[in-house]
PDB file of C-alpha atoms in Angstrom:
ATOM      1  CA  UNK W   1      82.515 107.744  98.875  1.00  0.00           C
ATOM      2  CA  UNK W   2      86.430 109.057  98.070  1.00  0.00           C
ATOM      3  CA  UNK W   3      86.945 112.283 100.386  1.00  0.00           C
ATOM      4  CA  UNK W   4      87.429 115.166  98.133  1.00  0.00           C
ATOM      5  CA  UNK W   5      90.275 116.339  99.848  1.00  0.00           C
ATOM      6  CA  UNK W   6      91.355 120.510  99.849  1.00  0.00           C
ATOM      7  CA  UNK W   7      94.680 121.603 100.496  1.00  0.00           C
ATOM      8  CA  UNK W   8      93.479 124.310 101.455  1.00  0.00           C
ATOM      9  CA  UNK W   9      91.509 123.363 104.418  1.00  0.00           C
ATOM     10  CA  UNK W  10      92.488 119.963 105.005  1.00  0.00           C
ATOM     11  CA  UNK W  11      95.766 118.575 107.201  1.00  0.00           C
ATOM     12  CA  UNK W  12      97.140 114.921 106.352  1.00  0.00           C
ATOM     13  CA  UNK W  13      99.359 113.021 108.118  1.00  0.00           C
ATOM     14  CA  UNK W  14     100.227 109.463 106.005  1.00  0.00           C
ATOM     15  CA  UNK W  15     102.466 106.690 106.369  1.00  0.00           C
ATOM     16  CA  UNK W  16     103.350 103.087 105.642  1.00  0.00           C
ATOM     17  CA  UNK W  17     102.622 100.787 108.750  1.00  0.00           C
ATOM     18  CA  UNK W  18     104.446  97.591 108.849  1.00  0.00           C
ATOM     19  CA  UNK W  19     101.517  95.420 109.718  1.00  0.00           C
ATOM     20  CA  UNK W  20      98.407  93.899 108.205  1.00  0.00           C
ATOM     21  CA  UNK W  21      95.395  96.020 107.647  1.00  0.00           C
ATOM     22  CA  UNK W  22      93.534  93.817 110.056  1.00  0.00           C
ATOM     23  CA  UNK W  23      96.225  95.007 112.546  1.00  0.00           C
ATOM     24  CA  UNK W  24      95.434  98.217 111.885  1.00  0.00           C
ATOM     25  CA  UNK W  25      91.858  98.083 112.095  1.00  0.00           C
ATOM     26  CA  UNK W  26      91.692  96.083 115.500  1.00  0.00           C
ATOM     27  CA  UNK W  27      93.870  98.833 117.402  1.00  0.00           C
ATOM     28  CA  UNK W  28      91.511 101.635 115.986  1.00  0.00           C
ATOM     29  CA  UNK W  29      88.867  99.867 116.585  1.00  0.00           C
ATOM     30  CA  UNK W  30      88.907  97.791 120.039  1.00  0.00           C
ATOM     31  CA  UNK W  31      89.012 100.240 123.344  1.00  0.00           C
ATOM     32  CA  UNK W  32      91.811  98.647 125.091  1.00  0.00           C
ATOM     33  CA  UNK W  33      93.977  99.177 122.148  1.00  0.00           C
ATOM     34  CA  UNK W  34      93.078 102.264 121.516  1.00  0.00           C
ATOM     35  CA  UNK W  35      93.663 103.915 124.529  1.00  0.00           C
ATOM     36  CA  UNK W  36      97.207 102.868 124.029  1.00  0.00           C
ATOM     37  CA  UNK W  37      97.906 104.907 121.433  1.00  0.00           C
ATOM     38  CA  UNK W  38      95.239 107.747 120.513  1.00  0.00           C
ATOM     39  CA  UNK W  39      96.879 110.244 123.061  1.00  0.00           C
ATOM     40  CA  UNK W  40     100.913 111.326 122.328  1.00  0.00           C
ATOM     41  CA  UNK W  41     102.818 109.754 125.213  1.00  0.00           C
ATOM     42  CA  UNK W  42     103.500 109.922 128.774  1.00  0.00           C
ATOM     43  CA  UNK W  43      99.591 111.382 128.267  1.00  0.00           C
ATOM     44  CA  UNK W  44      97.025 108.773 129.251  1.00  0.00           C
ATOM     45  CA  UNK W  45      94.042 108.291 126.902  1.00  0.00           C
ATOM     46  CA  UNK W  46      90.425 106.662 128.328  1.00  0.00           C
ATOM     47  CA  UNK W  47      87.950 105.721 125.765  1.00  0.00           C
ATOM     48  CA  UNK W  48      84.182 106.338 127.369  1.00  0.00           C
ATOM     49  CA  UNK W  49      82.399 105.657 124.295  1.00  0.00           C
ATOM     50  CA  UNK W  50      83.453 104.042 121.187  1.00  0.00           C
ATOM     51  CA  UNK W  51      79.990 102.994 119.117  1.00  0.00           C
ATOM     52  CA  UNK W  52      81.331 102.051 116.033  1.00  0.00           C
ATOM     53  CA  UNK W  53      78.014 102.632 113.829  1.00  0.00           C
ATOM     54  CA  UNK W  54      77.112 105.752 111.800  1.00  0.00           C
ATOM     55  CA  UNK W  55      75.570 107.953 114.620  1.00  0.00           C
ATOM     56  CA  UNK W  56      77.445 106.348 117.301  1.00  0.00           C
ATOM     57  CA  UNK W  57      79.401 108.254 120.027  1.00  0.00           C
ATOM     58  CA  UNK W  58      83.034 108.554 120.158  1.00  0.00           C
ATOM     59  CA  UNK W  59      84.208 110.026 123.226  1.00  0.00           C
ATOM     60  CA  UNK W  60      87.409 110.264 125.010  1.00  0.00           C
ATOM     61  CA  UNK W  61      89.330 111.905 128.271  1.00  0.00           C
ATOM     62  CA  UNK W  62      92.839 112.583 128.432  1.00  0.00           C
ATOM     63  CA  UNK W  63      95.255 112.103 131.547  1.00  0.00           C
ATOM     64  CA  UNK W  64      98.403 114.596 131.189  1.00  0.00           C
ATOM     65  CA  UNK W  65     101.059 113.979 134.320  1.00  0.00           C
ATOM     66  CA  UNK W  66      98.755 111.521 136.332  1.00  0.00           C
ATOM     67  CA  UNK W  67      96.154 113.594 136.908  1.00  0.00           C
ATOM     68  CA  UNK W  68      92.469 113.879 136.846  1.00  0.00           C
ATOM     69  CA  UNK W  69      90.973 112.472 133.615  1.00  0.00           C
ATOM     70  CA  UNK W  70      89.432 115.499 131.435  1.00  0.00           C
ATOM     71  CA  UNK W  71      87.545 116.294 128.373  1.00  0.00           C
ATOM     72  CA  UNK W  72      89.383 115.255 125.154  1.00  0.00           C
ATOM     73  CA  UNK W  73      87.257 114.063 121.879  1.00  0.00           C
ATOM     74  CA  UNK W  74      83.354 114.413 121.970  1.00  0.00           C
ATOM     75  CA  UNK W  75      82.267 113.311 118.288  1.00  0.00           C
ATOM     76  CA  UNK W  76      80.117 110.956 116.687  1.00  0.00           C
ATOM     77  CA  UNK W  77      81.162 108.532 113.863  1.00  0.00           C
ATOM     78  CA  UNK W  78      79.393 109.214 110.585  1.00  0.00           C
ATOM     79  CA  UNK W  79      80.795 105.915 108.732  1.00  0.00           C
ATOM     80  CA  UNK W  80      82.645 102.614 109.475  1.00  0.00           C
ATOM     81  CA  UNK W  81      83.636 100.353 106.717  1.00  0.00           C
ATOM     82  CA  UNK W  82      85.124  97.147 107.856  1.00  0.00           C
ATOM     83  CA  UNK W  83      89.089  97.059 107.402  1.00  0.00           C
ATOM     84  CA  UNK W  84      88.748 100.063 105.287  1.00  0.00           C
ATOM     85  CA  UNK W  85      87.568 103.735 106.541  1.00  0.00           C
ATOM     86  CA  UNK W  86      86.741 105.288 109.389  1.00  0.00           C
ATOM     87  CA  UNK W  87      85.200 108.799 109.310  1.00  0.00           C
ATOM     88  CA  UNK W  88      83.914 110.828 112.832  1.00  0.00           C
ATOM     89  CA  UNK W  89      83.643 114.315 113.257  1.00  0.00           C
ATOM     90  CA  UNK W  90      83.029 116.310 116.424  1.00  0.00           C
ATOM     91  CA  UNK W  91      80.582 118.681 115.386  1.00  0.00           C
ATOM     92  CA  UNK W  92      77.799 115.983 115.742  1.00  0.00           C
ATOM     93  CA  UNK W  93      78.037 113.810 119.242  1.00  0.00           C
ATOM     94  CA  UNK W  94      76.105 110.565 119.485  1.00  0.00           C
ATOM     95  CA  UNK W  95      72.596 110.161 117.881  1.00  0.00           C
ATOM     96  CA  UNK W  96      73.345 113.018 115.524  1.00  0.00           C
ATOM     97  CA  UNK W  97      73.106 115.350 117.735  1.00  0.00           C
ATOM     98  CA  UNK W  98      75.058 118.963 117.095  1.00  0.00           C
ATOM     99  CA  UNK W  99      77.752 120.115 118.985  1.00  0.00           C
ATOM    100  CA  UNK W 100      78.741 122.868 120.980  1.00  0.00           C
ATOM    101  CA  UNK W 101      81.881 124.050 118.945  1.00  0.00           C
ATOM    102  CA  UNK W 102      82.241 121.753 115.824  1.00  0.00           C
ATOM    103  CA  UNK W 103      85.804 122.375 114.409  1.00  0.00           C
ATOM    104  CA  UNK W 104      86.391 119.299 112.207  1.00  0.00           C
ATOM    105  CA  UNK W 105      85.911 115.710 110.550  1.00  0.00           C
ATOM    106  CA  UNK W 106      88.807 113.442 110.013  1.00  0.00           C
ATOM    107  CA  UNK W 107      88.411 110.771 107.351  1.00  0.00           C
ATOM    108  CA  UNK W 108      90.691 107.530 108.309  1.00  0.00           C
ATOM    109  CA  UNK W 109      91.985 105.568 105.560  1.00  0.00           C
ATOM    110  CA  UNK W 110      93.420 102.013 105.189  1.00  0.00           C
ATOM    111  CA  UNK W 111      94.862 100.171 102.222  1.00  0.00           C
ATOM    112  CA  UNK W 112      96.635  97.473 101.314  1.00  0.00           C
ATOM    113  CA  UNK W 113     100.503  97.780 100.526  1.00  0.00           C
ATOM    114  CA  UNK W 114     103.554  95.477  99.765  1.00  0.00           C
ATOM    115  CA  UNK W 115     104.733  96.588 103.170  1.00  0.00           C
ATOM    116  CA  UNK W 116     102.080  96.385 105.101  1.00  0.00           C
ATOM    117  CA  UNK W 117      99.473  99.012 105.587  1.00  0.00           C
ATOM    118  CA  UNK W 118      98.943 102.147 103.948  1.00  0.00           C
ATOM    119  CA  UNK W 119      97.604 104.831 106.831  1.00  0.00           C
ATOM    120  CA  UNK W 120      96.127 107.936 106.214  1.00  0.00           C
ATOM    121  CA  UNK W 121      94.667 110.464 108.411  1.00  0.00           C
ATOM    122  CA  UNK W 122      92.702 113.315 106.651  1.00  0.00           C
ATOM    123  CA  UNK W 123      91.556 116.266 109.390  1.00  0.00           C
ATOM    124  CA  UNK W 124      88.900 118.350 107.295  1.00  0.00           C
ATOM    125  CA  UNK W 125      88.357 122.182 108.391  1.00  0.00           C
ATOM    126  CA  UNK W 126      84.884 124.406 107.629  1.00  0.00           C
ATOM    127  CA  UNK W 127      88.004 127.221 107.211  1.00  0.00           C
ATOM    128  CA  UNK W 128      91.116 128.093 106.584  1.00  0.00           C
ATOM    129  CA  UNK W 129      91.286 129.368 110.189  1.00  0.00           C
ATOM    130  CA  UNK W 130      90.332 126.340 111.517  1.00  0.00           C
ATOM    131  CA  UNK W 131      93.352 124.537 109.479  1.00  0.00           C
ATOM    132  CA  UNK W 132      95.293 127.117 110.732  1.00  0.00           C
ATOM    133  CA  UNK W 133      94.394 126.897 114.399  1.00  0.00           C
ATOM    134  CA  UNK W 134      94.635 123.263 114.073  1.00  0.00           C
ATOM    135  CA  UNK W 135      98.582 123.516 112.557  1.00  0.00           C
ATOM    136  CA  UNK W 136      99.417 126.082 114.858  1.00  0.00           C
ATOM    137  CA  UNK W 137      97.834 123.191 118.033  1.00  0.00           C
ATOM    138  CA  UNK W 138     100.036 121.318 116.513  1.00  0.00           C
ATOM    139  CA  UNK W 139      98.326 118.685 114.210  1.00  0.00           C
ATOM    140  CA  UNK W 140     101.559 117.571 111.979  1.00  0.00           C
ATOM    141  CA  UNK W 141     103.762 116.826 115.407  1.00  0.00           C
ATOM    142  CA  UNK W 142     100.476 115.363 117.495  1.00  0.00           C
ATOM    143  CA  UNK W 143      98.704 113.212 114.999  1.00  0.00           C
ATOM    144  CA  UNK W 144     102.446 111.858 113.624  1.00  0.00           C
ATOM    145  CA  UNK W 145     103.612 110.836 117.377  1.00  0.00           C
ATOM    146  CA  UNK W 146      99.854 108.874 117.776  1.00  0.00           C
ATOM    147  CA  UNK W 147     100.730 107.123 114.621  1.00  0.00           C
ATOM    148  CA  UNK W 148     103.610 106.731 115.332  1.00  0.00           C
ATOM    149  CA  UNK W 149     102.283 104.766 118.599  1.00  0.00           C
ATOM    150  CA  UNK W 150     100.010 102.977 116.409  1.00  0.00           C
ATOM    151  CA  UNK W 151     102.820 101.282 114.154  1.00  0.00           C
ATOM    152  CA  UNK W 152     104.621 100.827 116.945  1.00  0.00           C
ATOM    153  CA  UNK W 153     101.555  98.937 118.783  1.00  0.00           C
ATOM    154  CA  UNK W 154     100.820  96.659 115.543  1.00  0.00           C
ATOM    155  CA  UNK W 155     104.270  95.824 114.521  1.00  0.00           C
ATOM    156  CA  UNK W 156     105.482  94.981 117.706  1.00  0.00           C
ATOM    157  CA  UNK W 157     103.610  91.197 116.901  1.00  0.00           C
ATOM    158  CA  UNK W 158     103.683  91.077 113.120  1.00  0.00           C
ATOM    159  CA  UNK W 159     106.658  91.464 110.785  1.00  0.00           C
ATOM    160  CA  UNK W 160     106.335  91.605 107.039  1.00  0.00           C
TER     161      UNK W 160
END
């Protein structure tokens, strides 16, 4: 199913990695990985559940300065197509189960391209005061830095 995608309640961050979709897939998909880019640096990121099945938990603490690890992502992954999508929201958590305070779904995107891997990012609001809230949190500037770790993290061992 193709997101149907509203500019007015949706944030997108896109770009080209220089690596193969498989690339791709493996650091969103493999916990050591992950955790090495999901958080914008010198923050640490610790994945504590990563069920990669519709209905499976996806939950992560953050580190900021060294400190104590804390609450980050609580959500539950609603699809995962092999190499291709990857869609989790955080108003369900694991099992389907609501959530406290849902606030959004993202909808993660890989294609082919000549270069390498197109990446797209979709974070999907129930409002236009979410989207705001989310901008103003800084979405465009903290979901470009993490994937901005990500190509860095995939093209380090394969050039196109």
């Amino acid at each position: 199913m193709t997101p149907s995608l509203n500019p007015d309640l949706d944030l997108t961050v896109a770009r080209i990695i220089k690596a193969p979709r498989a690339a791709v897939w493996r650091a969103w998909t493999d916990p050591a990985s992950f955790e090495q880019w999901w958080i914008p640096a010198p923050a640490k990121c610790k994945v504590v559940e990563m069920d990669l099945r519709p209905g499976g938990g996806f939950v992560t603490r953050m580190s900021e300065n060294g400190g104590d690890f804390t609450p980050h992502l609580s959500g539950c992954f609603l699809a995962v197509d092999a190499l291709e999508r990857i869609v989790f929201t955080n108003a369900l958590v694991g099992g389907w189960r609501p959530a406290e305070q849902p606030f959004m779904t993202a909808i993660i995107t890989l294609k082919d391209h000549p270069a390498g891997t197109d990446y797209a990012a979709h974070a999907m609001h129930k409002n236009n005061a979410d989207k705001k809230m989310h901008a103003d949190l800084g979405f465009h500037d903290g979901w470009g830095t993490v994937v901005e770790q990500l190509a860095r993290l995939v093209e380090q061992g394969h050039r196109i």
